[in-house]
Short mmCIF file of C-alpha atoms in Angstrom, two decimals:
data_model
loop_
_atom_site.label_atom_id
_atom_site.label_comp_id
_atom_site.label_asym_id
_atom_site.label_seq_id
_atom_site.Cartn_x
_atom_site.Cartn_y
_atom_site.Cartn_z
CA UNK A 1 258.35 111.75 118.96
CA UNK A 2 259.65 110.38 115.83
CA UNK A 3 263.20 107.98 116.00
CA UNK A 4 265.40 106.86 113.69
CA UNK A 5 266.15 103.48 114.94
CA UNK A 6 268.54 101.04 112.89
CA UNK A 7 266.73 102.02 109.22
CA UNK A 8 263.32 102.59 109.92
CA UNK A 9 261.32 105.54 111.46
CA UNK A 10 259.55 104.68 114.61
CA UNK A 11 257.22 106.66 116.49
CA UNK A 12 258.45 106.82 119.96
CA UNK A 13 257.38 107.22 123.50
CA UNK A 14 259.75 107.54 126.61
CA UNK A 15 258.55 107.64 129.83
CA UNK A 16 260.86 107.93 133.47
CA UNK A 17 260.30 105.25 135.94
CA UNK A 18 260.01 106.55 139.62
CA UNK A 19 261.30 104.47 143.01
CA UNK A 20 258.46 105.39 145.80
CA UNK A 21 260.19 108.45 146.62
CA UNK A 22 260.30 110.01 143.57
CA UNK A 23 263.73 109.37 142.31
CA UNK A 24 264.28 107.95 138.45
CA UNK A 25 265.58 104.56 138.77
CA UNK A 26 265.07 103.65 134.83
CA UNK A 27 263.37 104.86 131.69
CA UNK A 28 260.67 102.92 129.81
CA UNK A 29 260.66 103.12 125.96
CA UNK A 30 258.33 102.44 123.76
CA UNK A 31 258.66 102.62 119.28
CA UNK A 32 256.46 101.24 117.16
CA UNK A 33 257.23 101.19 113.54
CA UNK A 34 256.14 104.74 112.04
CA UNK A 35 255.51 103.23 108.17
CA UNK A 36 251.94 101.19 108.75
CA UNK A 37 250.51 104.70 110.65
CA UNK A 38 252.16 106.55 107.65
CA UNK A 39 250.03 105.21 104.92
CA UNK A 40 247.06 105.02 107.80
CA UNK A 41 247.26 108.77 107.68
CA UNK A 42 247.42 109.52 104.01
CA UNK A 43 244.97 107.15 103.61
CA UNK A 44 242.64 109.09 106.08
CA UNK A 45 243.98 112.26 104.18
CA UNK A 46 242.70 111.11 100.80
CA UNK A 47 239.26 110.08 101.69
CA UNK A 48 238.86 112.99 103.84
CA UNK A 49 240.30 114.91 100.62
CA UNK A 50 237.65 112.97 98.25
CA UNK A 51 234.53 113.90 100.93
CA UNK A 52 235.65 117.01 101.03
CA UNK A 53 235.78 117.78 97.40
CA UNK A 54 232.70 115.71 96.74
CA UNK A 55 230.73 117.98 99.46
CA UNK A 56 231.65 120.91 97.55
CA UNK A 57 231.02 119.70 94.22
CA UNK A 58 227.60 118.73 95.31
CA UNK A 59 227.32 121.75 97.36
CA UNK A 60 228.14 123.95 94.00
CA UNK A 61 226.03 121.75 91.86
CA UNK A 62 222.68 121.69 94.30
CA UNK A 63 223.46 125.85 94.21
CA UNK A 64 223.76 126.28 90.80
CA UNK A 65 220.53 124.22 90.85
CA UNK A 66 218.69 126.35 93.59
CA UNK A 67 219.61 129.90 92.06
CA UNK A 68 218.40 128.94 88.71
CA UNK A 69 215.42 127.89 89.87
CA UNK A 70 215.25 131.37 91.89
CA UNK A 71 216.62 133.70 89.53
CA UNK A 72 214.90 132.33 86.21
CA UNK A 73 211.30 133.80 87.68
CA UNK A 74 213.34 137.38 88.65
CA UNK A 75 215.42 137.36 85.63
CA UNK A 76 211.59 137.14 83.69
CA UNK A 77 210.07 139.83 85.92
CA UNK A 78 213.18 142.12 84.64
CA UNK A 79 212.76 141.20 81.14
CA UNK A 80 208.97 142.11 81.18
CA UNK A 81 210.24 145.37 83.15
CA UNK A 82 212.00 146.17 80.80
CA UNK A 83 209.35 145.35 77.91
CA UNK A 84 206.79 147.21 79.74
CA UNK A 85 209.23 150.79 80.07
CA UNK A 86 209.53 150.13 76.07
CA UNK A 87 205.79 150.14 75.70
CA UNK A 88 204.53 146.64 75.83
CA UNK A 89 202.07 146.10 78.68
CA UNK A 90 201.58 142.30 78.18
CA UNK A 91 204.84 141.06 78.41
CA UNK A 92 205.80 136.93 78.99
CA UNK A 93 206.57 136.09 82.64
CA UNK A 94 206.43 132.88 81.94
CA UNK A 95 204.63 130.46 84.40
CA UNK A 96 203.62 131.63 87.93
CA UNK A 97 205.42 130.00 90.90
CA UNK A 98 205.38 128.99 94.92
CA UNK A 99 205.73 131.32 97.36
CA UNK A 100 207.27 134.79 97.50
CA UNK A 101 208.32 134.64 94.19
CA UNK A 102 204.46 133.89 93.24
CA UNK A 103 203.05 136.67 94.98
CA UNK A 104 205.59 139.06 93.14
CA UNK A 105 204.60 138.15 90.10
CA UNK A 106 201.04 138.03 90.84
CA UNK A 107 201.91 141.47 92.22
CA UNK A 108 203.48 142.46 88.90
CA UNK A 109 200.46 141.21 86.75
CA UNK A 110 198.25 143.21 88.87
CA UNK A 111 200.24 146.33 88.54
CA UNK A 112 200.49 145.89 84.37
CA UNK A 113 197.02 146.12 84.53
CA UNK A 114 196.43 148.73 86.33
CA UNK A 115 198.93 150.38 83.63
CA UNK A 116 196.90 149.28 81.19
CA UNK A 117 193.63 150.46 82.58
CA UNK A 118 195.13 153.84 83.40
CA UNK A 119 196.74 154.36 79.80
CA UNK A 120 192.71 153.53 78.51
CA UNK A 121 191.07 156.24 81.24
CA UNK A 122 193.74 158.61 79.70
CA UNK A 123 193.10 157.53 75.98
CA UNK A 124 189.66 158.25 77.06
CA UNK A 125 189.70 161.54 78.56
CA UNK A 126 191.91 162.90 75.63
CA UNK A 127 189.72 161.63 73.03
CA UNK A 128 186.81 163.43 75.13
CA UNK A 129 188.58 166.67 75.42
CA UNK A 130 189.42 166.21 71.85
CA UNK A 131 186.04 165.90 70.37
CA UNK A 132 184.91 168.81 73.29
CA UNK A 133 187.62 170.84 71.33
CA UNK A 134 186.33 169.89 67.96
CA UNK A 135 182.66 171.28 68.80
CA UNK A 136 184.02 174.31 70.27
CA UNK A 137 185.90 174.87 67.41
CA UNK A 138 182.97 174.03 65.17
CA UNK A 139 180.52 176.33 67.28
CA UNK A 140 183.36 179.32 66.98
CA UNK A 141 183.48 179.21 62.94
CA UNK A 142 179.77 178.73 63.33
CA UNK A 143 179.55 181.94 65.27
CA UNK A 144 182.32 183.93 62.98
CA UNK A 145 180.04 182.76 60.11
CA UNK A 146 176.79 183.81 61.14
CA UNK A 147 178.85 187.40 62.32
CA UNK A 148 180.23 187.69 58.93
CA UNK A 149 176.58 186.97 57.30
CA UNK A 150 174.98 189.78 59.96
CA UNK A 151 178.32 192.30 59.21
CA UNK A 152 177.68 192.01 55.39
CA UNK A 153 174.16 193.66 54.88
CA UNK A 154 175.00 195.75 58.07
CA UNK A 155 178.00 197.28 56.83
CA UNK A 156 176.19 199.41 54.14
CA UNK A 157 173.03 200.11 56.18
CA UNK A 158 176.03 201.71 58.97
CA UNK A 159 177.92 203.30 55.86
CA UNK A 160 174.34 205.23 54.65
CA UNK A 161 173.07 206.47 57.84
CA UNK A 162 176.57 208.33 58.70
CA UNK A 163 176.71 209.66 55.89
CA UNK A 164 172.85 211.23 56.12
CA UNK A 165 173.81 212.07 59.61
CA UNK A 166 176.74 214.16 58.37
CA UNK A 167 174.63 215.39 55.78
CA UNK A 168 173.08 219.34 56.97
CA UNK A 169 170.87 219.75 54.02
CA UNK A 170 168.48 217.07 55.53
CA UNK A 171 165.42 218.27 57.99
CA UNK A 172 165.87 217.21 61.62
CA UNK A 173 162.98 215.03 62.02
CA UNK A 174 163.75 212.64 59.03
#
């Protein structure tokens, strides 16, 4: 333990001493000046302190490091998410990378694509059913035409013969 001997600290050891049958017959004391193993200690405390901070500077610095270099490739598949929900199906990803993150974006590419290519099939097929539309409508004025041209001269012919049917002056066999 620690001792206050004379005007120093000392650290301190006392230990009984024992006759051969087990009695105490004196007591052995030990103190060594506690000052020296003072600044031992707060010198072991500081550069313990300094690894310890430098370790977790580094540590923050290498992770700040690491998740850029992860994120930056995500945060670019987000953007172009979010350009491709606002219409634009070529958005930047910007370069293609190792790994996981690689095959998402390669992933990603493939899948614009196939947006793109399915937006064209259904251009397509609307312009198709569009023109189909067109003819039919084109065929039906065509048809109210030619029935307007036919109901025209038929009109009168219809007109005449009910009247001579109505008539009673006429012989039957006209």
């Amino acid at each position: 333990d620690r001792a206050f001997v004379v005007n120093d600290w000392y650290i301190t050891a006392y230990e009984p001493i024992r006759d051969m049958n087990q009695n105490r017959v004196g007591m052995l004391y030990v103190g060594v000046l506690e000052a020296p193993y003072r600044d031992v200690r707060q010198n072991a405390i500081w550069v313990f302190a300094t690894i310890i901070l430098t370790g977790v500077m580094f540590a923050i610095i290498l992770g700040t490091i690491l998740a850029n270099r992860i994120m930056r490739p995500v945060n670019q598949l987000i953007q172009a998410s979010m350009e491709i929900s606002q219409g634009n199906l070529s958005p930047d990803m910007g370069p293609d990378c190792q790994g996981d993150i690689g095959l998402l974006q390669t992933e990603f590419k493939k899948m614009t694509q196939a947006l793109v290519r399915r937006d064209k099939a259904h251009i397509e097929e609307s312009e198709r059913q569009l023109i189909q539309s067109e003819k039919q409508a084109t065929i039906g004025k065509l048809a109210a035409g030619v029935a307007h041209e036919i109901n025209n001269p038929l009109t009168p012919i219809l007109t005449f013969t009910h009247l001579i049917l109505r008539r009673k002056d006429l012989p039957e066999g006209v």
